[in-house]
mmCIF file of C-alpha atoms in Angstrom:
data_model
loop_
_atom_site.group_PDB
_atom_site.id
_atom_site.type_symbol
_atom_site.label_atom_id
_atom_site.label_comp_id
_atom_site.label_asym_id
_atom_site.label_seq_id
_atom_site.Cartn_x
_atom_site.Cartn_y
_atom_site.Cartn_z
ATOM 1 C CA MET U 17 -39.543 21.426 -6.573
ATOM 2 C CA SER U 18 -42.659 19.195 -6.174
ATOM 3 C CA PHE U 19 -42.804 15.411 -6.636
ATOM 4 C CA PRO U 20 -46.331 14.374 -6.939
ATOM 5 C CA ASN U 21 -45.793 10.839 -7.771
ATOM 6 C CA GLN U 22 -43.719 10.062 -4.900
ATOM 7 C CA GLY U 23 -45.148 8.597 -1.915
ATOM 8 C CA GLY U 24 -48.550 7.485 -3.919
ATOM 9 C CA SER U 25 -49.757 7.496 -7.504
ATOM 10 C CA GLY U 26 -50.924 10.173 -9.458
ATOM 11 C CA LYS U 27 -52.867 8.570 -11.939
ATOM 12 C CA TYR U 28 -54.791 6.434 -9.454
ATOM 13 C CA HIS U 29 -55.145 9.704 -6.899
ATOM 14 C CA LEU U 30 -53.319 7.499 -4.106
ATOM 15 C CA ASN U 31 -51.279 9.473 -1.782
ATOM 16 C CA SER U 32 -49.542 8.789 1.743
ATOM 17 C CA ARG U 33 -48.572 11.526 3.753
ATOM 18 C CA TRP U 34 -45.900 9.613 5.771
ATOM 19 C CA LEU U 35 -43.495 9.559 2.578
ATOM 20 C CA GLN U 36 -44.334 13.283 1.902
ATOM 21 C CA VAL U 37 -40.825 13.759 3.862
ATOM 22 C CA PHE U 38 -39.103 12.287 0.631
ATOM 23 C CA ARG U 39 -40.427 14.940 -1.510
ATOM 24 C CA SER U 40 -37.518 17.259 -1.689
ATOM 25 C CA ASP U 41 -34.515 17.531 -3.768
ATOM 26 C CA ARG U 42 -32.268 17.807 -0.356
ATOM 27 C CA VAL U 43 -33.604 14.738 0.752
ATOM 28 C CA HIS U 44 -32.844 12.976 -2.340
ATOM 29 C CA ARG U 45 -29.180 13.937 -2.117
ATOM 30 C CA ASP U 46 -28.728 12.785 1.500
ATOM 31 C CA LEU U 47 -30.296 9.406 0.556
ATOM 32 C CA VAL U 48 -27.764 9.042 -2.465
ATOM 33 C CA THR U 49 -24.948 9.983 0.110
ATOM 34 C CA CYS U 50 -26.404 7.260 2.451
ATOM 35 C CA GLY U 51 -26.967 4.847 -0.181
ATOM 36 C CA CYS U 52 -23.145 5.112 -1.229
ATOM 37 C CA ALA U 53 -21.777 4.838 2.217
ATOM 38 C CA ALA U 54 -23.904 1.658 2.590
ATOM 39 C CA GLY U 55 -22.537 0.174 -0.571
ATOM 40 C CA VAL U 56 -18.880 0.860 0.278
ATOM 41 C CA ALA U 57 -19.369 -0.453 3.831
ATOM 42 C CA ALA U 58 -20.875 -3.555 2.647
ATOM 43 C CA THR U 59 -18.625 -4.379 -0.360
ATOM 44 C CA PHE U 60 -15.301 -3.763 1.661
ATOM 45 C CA ARG U 61 -16.631 -4.714 5.277
ATOM 46 C CA ALA U 62 -15.621 -0.837 6.054
ATOM 47 C CA PRO U 63 -18.070 1.025 7.800
ATOM 48 C CA VAL U 64 -15.830 3.720 9.136
ATOM 49 C CA GLY U 65 -14.594 3.935 5.586
ATOM 50 C CA GLY U 66 -17.855 3.906 3.747
ATOM 51 C CA VAL U 67 -18.920 7.058 6.087
ATOM 52 C CA LEU U 68 -15.640 9.159 5.153
ATOM 53 C CA PHE U 69 -16.030 8.121 1.366
ATOM 54 C CA ALA U 70 -19.367 9.410 1.358
ATOM 55 C CA LEU U 71 -18.291 12.563 3.058
ATOM 56 C CA GLU U 72 -15.416 13.120 1.067
ATOM 57 C CA GLU U 73 -16.335 12.091 -2.453
ATOM 58 C CA VAL U 74 -20.372 12.175 -2.558
ATOM 59 C CA THR U 75 -21.853 14.820 -0.631
ATOM 60 C CA SER U 76 -21.783 18.561 -1.504
ATOM 61 C CA TRP U 77 -22.481 20.097 1.802
ATOM 62 C CA TRP U 78 -21.146 18.976 5.203
ATOM 63 C CA LYS U 79 -23.887 19.140 7.768
ATOM 64 C CA SER U 80 -24.123 17.160 11.166
ATOM 65 C CA GLN U 81 -27.573 16.023 10.362
ATOM 66 C CA LEU U 82 -26.236 14.506 7.080
ATOM 67 C CA LEU U 83 -23.261 12.939 9.296
ATOM 68 C CA TRP U 84 -25.232 11.062 11.921
ATOM 69 C CA ARG U 85 -27.571 9.686 9.108
ATOM 70 C CA VAL U 86 -24.610 8.190 6.997
ATOM 71 C CA PHE U 87 -23.415 6.995 10.199
ATOM 72 C CA PHE U 88 -26.415 5.148 11.453
ATOM 73 C CA THR U 89 -26.778 3.766 7.540
ATOM 74 C CA SER U 90 -23.028 2.371 7.880
ATOM 75 C CA ALA U 91 -23.792 1.096 11.461
ATOM 76 C CA VAL U 92 -26.873 -1.116 10.179
ATOM 77 C CA VAL U 93 -24.504 -2.224 7.378
ATOM 78 C CA ALA U 94 -22.155 -3.388 9.705
ATOM 79 C CA VAL U 95 -24.573 -5.381 11.883
ATOM 80 C CA VAL U 96 -26.085 -6.864 8.988
ATOM 81 C CA VAL U 97 -22.855 -7.870 7.185
ATOM 82 C CA ARG U 98 -21.512 -9.791 10.120
ATOM 83 C CA PRO U 99 -24.084 -12.566 10.381
ATOM 84 C CA ALA U 100 -24.167 -12.657 6.508
ATOM 85 C CA MET U 101 -20.456 -13.374 6.397
ATOM 86 C CA GLY U 102 -20.962 -16.551 9.042
ATOM 87 C CA TRP U 103 -23.749 -17.752 6.630
ATOM 88 C CA CYS U 104 -21.147 -17.397 3.844
ATOM 89 C CA LYS U 105 -18.512 -19.400 5.433
ATOM 90 C CA SER U 106 -20.564 -22.484 5.492
ATOM 91 C CA GLY U 107 -20.169 -22.535 1.730
ATOM 92 C CA LYS U 108 -23.866 -21.407 0.517
ATOM 93 C CA CYS U 109 -22.870 -18.231 -1.217
ATOM 94 C CA GLY U 110 -21.466 -19.904 -4.030
ATOM 95 C CA HIS U 111 -18.498 -17.640 -6.094
ATOM 96 C CA PHE U 112 -19.465 -14.669 -3.645
ATOM 97 C CA GLY U 113 -16.770 -16.731 -1.423
ATOM 98 C CA SER U 114 -16.596 -17.863 2.121
ATOM 99 C CA GLY U 115 -15.082 -14.737 3.789
ATOM 100 C CA GLY U 116 -17.417 -12.079 2.838
ATOM 101 C CA PHE U 117 -19.336 -10.201 0.075
ATOM 102 C CA ILE U 118 -17.961 -10.319 -3.597
ATOM 103 C CA ILE U 119 -14.043 -11.127 -3.827
ATOM 104 C CA TRP U 120 -12.762 -8.922 -1.051
ATOM 105 C CA ASP U 121 -11.529 -11.467 1.254
ATOM 106 C CA ILE U 122 -8.492 -10.628 3.133
ATOM 107 C CA SER U 123 -8.126 -12.677 6.222
ATOM 108 C CA ASP U 124 -4.317 -13.206 6.475
ATOM 109 C CA GLY U 125 -1.400 -11.816 4.535
ATOM 110 C CA GLN U 126 2.176 -10.234 5.383
ATOM 111 C CA GLU U 127 2.092 -9.145 8.876
ATOM 112 C CA ASP U 128 4.882 -6.556 8.894
ATOM 113 C CA TYR U 129 7.430 -5.117 6.247
ATOM 114 C CA TYR U 130 11.234 -4.393 6.303
ATOM 115 C CA PHE U 131 12.985 -1.092 5.703
ATOM 116 C CA GLY U 132 14.257 -1.878 2.358
ATOM 117 C CA GLU U 133 10.698 -2.444 1.197
ATOM 118 C CA LEU U 134 9.951 1.382 1.522
ATOM 119 C CA LEU U 135 11.743 1.900 -1.948
ATOM 120 C CA PRO U 136 9.638 -0.421 -4.150
ATOM 121 C CA MET U 137 6.539 0.906 -2.417
ATOM 122 C CA ALA U 138 7.151 4.292 -3.258
ATOM 123 C CA VAL U 139 7.825 3.275 -6.847
ATOM 124 C CA ILE U 140 4.230 1.980 -6.808
ATOM 125 C CA GLY U 141 2.971 5.404 -5.601
ATOM 126 C CA VAL U 142 5.048 6.909 -8.548
ATOM 127 C CA ILE U 143 3.525 4.528 -11.078
ATOM 128 C CA GLY U 144 -0.064 5.149 -9.806
ATOM 129 C CA GLY U 145 0.184 8.638 -9.917
ATOM 130 C CA LEU U 146 1.484 8.812 -13.410
ATOM 131 C CA LEU U 147 -1.333 6.135 -14.570
ATOM 132 C CA GLY U 148 -3.957 7.889 -12.754
ATOM 133 C CA ALA U 149 -3.259 11.260 -14.383
ATOM 134 C CA LEU U 150 -3.011 9.693 -17.808
ATOM 135 C CA PHE U 151 -6.154 7.933 -16.978
ATOM 136 C CA ASN U 152 -8.021 11.116 -16.186
ATOM 137 C CA GLN U 153 -6.462 12.956 -19.198
ATOM 138 C CA LEU U 154 -7.688 10.151 -21.722
ATOM 139 C CA THR U 155 -11.250 9.892 -20.604
ATOM 140 C CA LEU U 156 -11.206 13.564 -20.491
ATOM 141 C CA TYR U 157 -10.595 13.312 -24.278
ATOM 142 C CA MET U 158 -13.162 10.727 -24.849
ATOM 143 C CA THR U 159 -15.569 12.799 -22.965
ATOM 144 C CA TYR U 160 -15.162 15.889 -25.040
ATOM 145 C CA TRP U 161 -15.529 13.786 -28.427
ATOM 146 C CA ARG U 162 -18.610 12.082 -27.311
ATOM 147 C CA ARG U 163 -20.051 15.136 -26.348
ATOM 148 C CA ASN U 164 -19.150 16.833 -29.805
ATOM 149 C CA HIS U 165 -19.355 14.292 -32.255
ATOM 150 C CA LEU U 166 -21.360 11.378 -30.886
ATOM 151 C CA HIS U 167 -24.216 12.122 -28.502
ATOM 152 C CA LYS U 168 -25.113 15.120 -30.159
ATOM 153 C CA ASN U 169 -26.740 12.737 -32.720
ATOM 154 C CA GLY U 170 -29.714 11.862 -30.284
ATOM 155 C CA ASN U 171 -30.022 8.826 -27.488
ATOM 156 C CA GLY U 172 -30.106 6.423 -30.282
ATOM 157 C CA VAL U 173 -26.364 6.663 -30.952
ATOM 158 C CA LYS U 174 -25.707 6.314 -27.019
ATOM 159 C CA ILE U 175 -27.568 2.845 -27.389
ATOM 160 C CA ILE U 176 -25.577 1.801 -30.030
ATOM 161 C CA GLU U 177 -22.312 2.929 -28.690
ATOM 162 C CA VAL U 178 -23.154 0.706 -25.452
ATOM 163 C CA GLY U 179 -23.686 -1.892 -27.733
ATOM 164 C CA LEU U 180 -20.796 -1.744 -29.560
ATOM 165 C CA ILE U 181 -18.578 -1.648 -26.613
ATOM 166 C CA SER U 182 -20.310 -4.549 -25.010
ATOM 167 C CA VAL U 183 -19.488 -6.826 -28.051
ATOM 168 C CA LEU U 184 -15.922 -5.535 -28.107
ATOM 169 C CA THR U 185 -15.423 -6.320 -24.655
ATOM 170 C CA SER U 186 -16.946 -9.701 -25.024
ATOM 171 C CA ILE U 187 -14.865 -10.332 -28.093
ATOM 172 C CA ILE U 188 -11.558 -9.272 -26.440
ATOM 173 C CA SER U 189 -12.328 -11.386 -23.295
ATOM 174 C CA PHE U 190 -13.985 -14.553 -24.712
ATOM 175 C CA GLY U 191 -13.413 -14.557 -28.383
ATOM 176 C CA LEU U 192 -9.790 -14.292 -28.915
ATOM 177 C CA PRO U 193 -8.597 -17.127 -26.222
ATOM 178 C CA LEU U 194 -11.086 -19.524 -28.636
ATOM 179 C CA LEU U 195 -8.607 -18.567 -31.462
ATOM 180 C CA ARG U 196 -5.593 -20.275 -29.311
ATOM 181 C CA GLN U 197 -4.949 -23.904 -28.951
ATOM 182 C CA CYS U 198 -4.658 -25.364 -25.426
ATOM 183 C CA THR U 199 -1.307 -26.442 -23.876
ATOM 184 C CA PRO U 200 -0.643 -29.263 -21.654
ATOM 185 C CA CYS U 201 -0.284 -28.042 -17.841
ATOM 186 C CA PRO U 202 3.235 -28.165 -16.656
ATOM 187 C CA LYS U 203 4.245 -30.214 -13.341
ATOM 188 C CA PRO U 204 2.876 -29.007 -10.019
ATOM 189 C CA ASP U 205 5.452 -26.777 -7.961
ATOM 190 C CA PRO U 206 4.333 -26.955 -4.287
ATOM 191 C CA GLU U 207 6.787 -23.977 -3.345
ATOM 192 C CA LEU U 208 4.844 -21.805 -5.818
ATOM 193 C CA GLY U 209 1.630 -22.875 -5.195
ATOM 194 C CA ASN U 210 0.773 -23.675 -8.672
ATOM 195 C CA GLU U 211 -2.334 -25.523 -9.599
ATOM 196 C CA CYS U 212 -3.166 -26.464 -13.257
ATOM 197 C CA PRO U 213 -5.854 -25.767 -13.900
ATOM 198 C CA ARG U 214 -7.580 -23.825 -11.096
ATOM 199 C CA PRO U 215 -11.305 -25.035 -10.294
ATOM 200 C CA PRO U 216 -14.151 -23.059 -12.076
ATOM 201 C CA GLY U 217 -15.069 -19.616 -10.568
ATOM 202 C CA MET U 218 -11.566 -19.145 -9.043
ATOM 203 C CA TYR U 219 -8.599 -17.113 -9.669
ATOM 204 C CA GLY U 220 -5.252 -18.741 -10.428
ATOM 205 C CA ASN U 221 -2.059 -19.360 -12.337
ATOM 206 C CA TYR U 222 -3.651 -21.188 -15.391
ATOM 207 C CA VAL U 223 -7.189 -21.233 -16.774
ATOM 208 C CA ASN U 224 -8.781 -24.246 -18.717
ATOM 209 C CA PHE U 225 -10.765 -22.095 -21.101
ATOM 210 C CA TYR U 226 -12.904 -24.681 -23.148
ATOM 211 C CA CYS U 227 -9.842 -27.114 -23.421
ATOM 212 C CA SER U 228 -11.030 -30.636 -24.644
ATOM 213 C CA LYS U 229 -8.669 -32.046 -21.630
ATOM 214 C CA ASP U 230 -8.624 -31.567 -17.867
ATOM 215 C CA ASN U 231 -4.904 -31.040 -17.655
ATOM 216 C CA GLU U 232 -4.873 -28.601 -20.244
ATOM 217 C CA TYR U 233 -4.674 -24.775 -20.093
ATOM 218 C CA ASN U 234 -5.355 -21.729 -22.588
ATOM 219 C CA ASP U 235 -2.473 -19.379 -22.413
ATOM 220 C CA LEU U 236 -4.254 -16.268 -23.838
ATOM 221 C CA ALA U 237 -7.301 -16.868 -21.404
ATOM 222 C CA THR U 238 -4.655 -17.120 -18.306
ATOM 223 C CA ILE U 239 -3.421 -13.805 -19.565
ATOM 224 C CA PHE U 240 -6.613 -12.158 -19.725
ATOM 225 C CA PHE U 241 -8.355 -13.591 -16.788
ATOM 226 C CA ASN U 242 -5.381 -13.280 -14.227
ATOM 227 C CA THR U 243 -3.614 -10.199 -15.328
ATOM 228 C CA GLN U 244 -6.445 -7.814 -16.488
ATOM 229 C CA VAL U 245 -4.092 -6.367 -19.191
ATOM 230 C CA MET U 246 -6.938 -4.901 -20.931
ATOM 231 C CA PHE U 247 -8.615 -3.245 -17.966
ATOM 232 C CA TYR U 248 -7.036 0.140 -18.447
ATOM 233 C CA THR U 249 -7.976 0.428 -22.241
ATOM 234 C CA LEU U 250 -11.337 -0.626 -21.809
ATOM 235 C CA ALA U 251 -12.044 1.184 -18.781
ATOM 236 C CA VAL U 252 -10.980 4.262 -20.658
ATOM 237 C CA VAL U 253 -13.371 3.354 -23.479
ATOM 238 C CA THR U 254 -16.378 2.492 -20.941
ATOM 239 C CA PHE U 255 -16.086 5.495 -18.600
ATOM 240 C CA GLY U 256 -18.778 8.037 -19.789
ATOM 241 C CA THR U 257 -20.988 5.941 -21.697
ATOM 242 C CA ALA U 258 -24.852 5.711 -21.089
ATOM 243 C CA VAL U 259 -24.522 3.138 -18.564
ATOM 244 C CA PRO U 260 -24.322 3.147 -14.747
ATOM 245 C CA ALA U 261 -20.741 2.208 -14.364
ATOM 246 C CA GLY U 262 -18.328 3.505 -11.951
ATOM 247 C CA GLN U 263 -14.420 3.793 -11.941
ATOM 248 C CA PHE U 264 -13.890 2.074 -8.450
ATOM 249 C CA VAL U 265 -13.646 -1.679 -9.173
ATOM 250 C CA PRO U 266 -11.853 -0.996 -12.603
ATOM 251 C CA GLY U 267 -9.391 1.107 -10.972
ATOM 252 C CA ILE U 268 -8.664 -1.652 -8.113
ATOM 253 C CA MET U 269 -7.857 -4.200 -11.047
ATOM 254 C CA ILE U 270 -5.815 -1.876 -12.740
ATOM 255 C CA GLY U 271 -3.875 -0.873 -9.810
ATOM 256 C CA SER U 272 -3.627 -4.380 -8.340
ATOM 257 C CA THR U 273 -2.014 -5.694 -11.774
ATOM 258 C CA TYR U 274 1.094 -3.446 -11.709
ATOM 259 C CA GLY U 275 1.378 -3.730 -8.060
ATOM 260 C CA ARG U 276 1.523 -7.319 -8.133
ATOM 261 C CA LEU U 277 4.266 -7.320 -10.780
ATOM 262 C CA VAL U 278 6.232 -5.129 -8.403
ATOM 263 C CA GLY U 279 5.706 -7.401 -5.814
ATOM 264 C CA LYS U 280 6.977 -10.328 -7.846
ATOM 265 C CA PHE U 281 10.344 -8.462 -8.341
ATOM 266 C CA VAL U 282 10.618 -7.832 -4.695
ATOM 267 C CA VAL U 283 9.913 -11.401 -3.430
ATOM 268 C CA SER U 284 12.697 -12.653 -6.135
ATOM 269 C CA PHE U 285 15.073 -9.972 -5.117
ATOM 270 C CA TYR U 286 14.796 -10.037 -1.088
ATOM 271 C CA ARG U 287 13.917 -13.717 -0.999
ATOM 272 C CA LYS U 288 12.305 -13.470 2.224
ATOM 273 C CA PRO U 289 9.580 -15.702 3.410
ATOM 274 C CA ASN U 290 7.560 -12.811 5.118
ATOM 275 C CA ILE U 291 7.136 -10.852 1.980
ATOM 276 C CA GLU U 292 3.964 -11.510 0.138
ATOM 277 C CA GLU U 293 2.965 -10.153 -3.619
ATOM 278 C CA GLY U 294 -0.541 -9.380 -2.164
ATOM 279 C CA THR U 295 0.510 -6.697 -0.312
ATOM 280 C CA TYR U 296 1.881 -4.899 -3.140
ATOM 281 C CA ALA U 297 -1.301 -5.855 -5.177
ATOM 282 C CA LEU U 298 -3.352 -3.877 -2.591
ATOM 283 C CA LEU U 299 -0.983 -0.700 -2.319
ATOM 284 C CA GLY U 300 -1.000 -0.929 -6.114
ATOM 285 C CA ALA U 301 -4.967 -0.574 -6.051
ATOM 286 C CA GLU U 302 -4.531 2.007 -3.496
ATOM 287 C CA SER U 303 -1.986 4.069 -5.618
ATOM 288 C CA PHE U 304 -4.348 4.053 -8.807
ATOM 289 C CA LEU U 305 -7.280 5.216 -7.158
ATOM 290 C CA GLY U 306 -5.718 7.894 -5.264
ATOM 291 C CA GLY U 307 -3.890 8.679 -8.682
ATOM 292 C CA SER U 308 -6.942 8.875 -10.408
ATOM 293 C CA MET U 309 -9.995 9.688 -8.029
ATOM 294 C CA ARG U 310 -7.660 12.106 -5.709
ATOM 295 C CA MET U 311 -9.012 10.305 -2.668
ATOM 296 C CA THR U 312 -7.079 10.354 0.526
ATOM 297 C CA VAL U 313 -8.489 10.053 3.752
ATOM 298 C CA SER U 314 -11.441 7.842 3.243
ATOM 299 C CA LEU U 315 -9.305 5.427 0.798
ATOM 300 C CA CYS U 316 -6.854 5.041 3.789
ATOM 301 C CA VAL U 317 -9.326 3.913 6.053
ATOM 302 C CA ILE U 318 -11.036 1.484 3.623
ATOM 303 C CA VAL U 319 -7.571 -0.108 2.890
ATOM 304 C CA VAL U 320 -6.672 -0.306 6.635
ATOM 305 C CA GLU U 321 -10.153 -1.841 7.260
ATOM 306 C CA ILE U 322 -9.933 -4.471 4.760
ATOM 307 C CA SER U 323 -6.240 -5.397 5.571
ATOM 308 C CA ASN U 324 -6.993 -5.335 9.178
ATOM 309 C CA ASN U 325 -3.426 -4.461 10.051
ATOM 310 C CA LEU U 326 -2.364 -0.948 11.669
ATOM 311 C CA LYS U 327 1.232 -1.849 10.874
ATOM 312 C CA PHE U 328 0.571 -0.679 7.219
ATOM 313 C CA LEU U 329 -0.903 2.350 7.751
ATOM 314 C CA PRO U 330 2.188 4.370 7.375
ATOM 315 C CA LEU U 331 3.232 2.577 4.032
ATOM 316 C CA ILE U 332 -0.594 3.507 3.032
ATOM 317 C CA MET U 333 -0.279 6.947 3.772
ATOM 318 C CA LEU U 334 3.198 7.190 1.898
ATOM 319 C CA VAL U 335 1.753 5.530 -1.227
ATOM 320 C CA LEU U 336 -1.527 7.640 -1.269
ATOM 321 C CA LEU U 337 0.582 11.112 -0.810
ATOM 322 C CA ILE U 338 2.733 10.101 -3.628
ATOM 323 C CA SER U 339 0.312 8.917 -5.929
ATOM 324 C CA ARG U 340 -1.978 12.260 -5.154
ATOM 325 C CA LEU U 341 0.906 14.645 -5.244
ATOM 326 C CA LEU U 342 2.380 13.395 -8.080
ATOM 327 C CA ALA U 343 -1.018 12.942 -10.178
ATOM 328 C CA MET U 344 -2.130 16.403 -9.242
ATOM 329 C CA SER U 345 1.700 17.803 -10.366
ATOM 330 C CA SER U 346 1.309 16.022 -13.711
ATOM 331 C CA MET U 347 -1.937 17.298 -14.382
ATOM 332 C CA LYS U 348 -0.891 21.035 -13.413
ATOM 333 C CA ALA U 349 2.338 20.771 -15.546
ATOM 334 C CA TYR U 350 0.128 19.572 -18.491
ATOM 335 C CA MET U 351 -2.365 22.427 -18.222
ATOM 336 C CA LYS U 352 0.385 24.861 -17.962
ATOM 337 C CA SER U 353 2.033 23.384 -21.284
ATOM 338 C CA ARG U 354 -1.374 23.935 -23.099
ATOM 339 C CA LEU U 355 -1.934 27.200 -21.878
ATOM 340 C CA ASN U 356 1.703 28.449 -23.204
#
């Protein structure tokens, strides 16, 4: 396969020999794999997890030459991210946070776990496996429908579909809360850490969404922007459209939603100060990704690196195994029923 316009310009007869090494399909695949590893390493601050994710999910052929290239890319990312984190801690990154890139800042949390927490954490794995298998099946139906009834009508239909889904998402996320009247904020509770409303650009218990007074909140906007209740449905509809969208971040939001819900029940039941809801949210995100994307080793390392706590490694492995096995068993049972 030839690529005459890479490393120069075919129209103006400009050519650079030192870029001819990139004129092969194999090198293109390797660059995509290295870019994927760099993105995961930078986003989650997990260089080793980025290497494993690229080799487990992206690359088609395992070879030693590609391994050291991906490792070198992740190492460069780790070196660059470190000073960037120090620069962000000075408050110059705005909404990107003070602890790192985007929203992945897990600097403290639950240090250890109790034996009684194994059961609810296993329940999170079961929920992630079932929801992950259902998500894959629903997206499969949507893909078949798009291919057989929608996308065969031309590329213009793809653009219209993306536009309609964008409008629908905007209406659900921002239009519906405008139909609700704002409610006065409740009295602050120091024990629960409630702050009404939270400052703009931050997650919190109450959201001031176009309210006329500062001490009011919009209950519908609070539900949408805190619990992400519509992420599952919107992810099923959006995944497979003609846009460069992935499943990783929506899967994290979906899993962390039911994980935190389970964590609330555990905190209220055990009533121990060392149990935190954020731990269950992290395990919930891991369980959904394990059930839908069927990742094991790379996802386990990523979660360990972002949590920075090796004590949770057995729990992470347990939740991943339960979610993956249950998702695969559910899919096999469904396929068997379809064949019969």
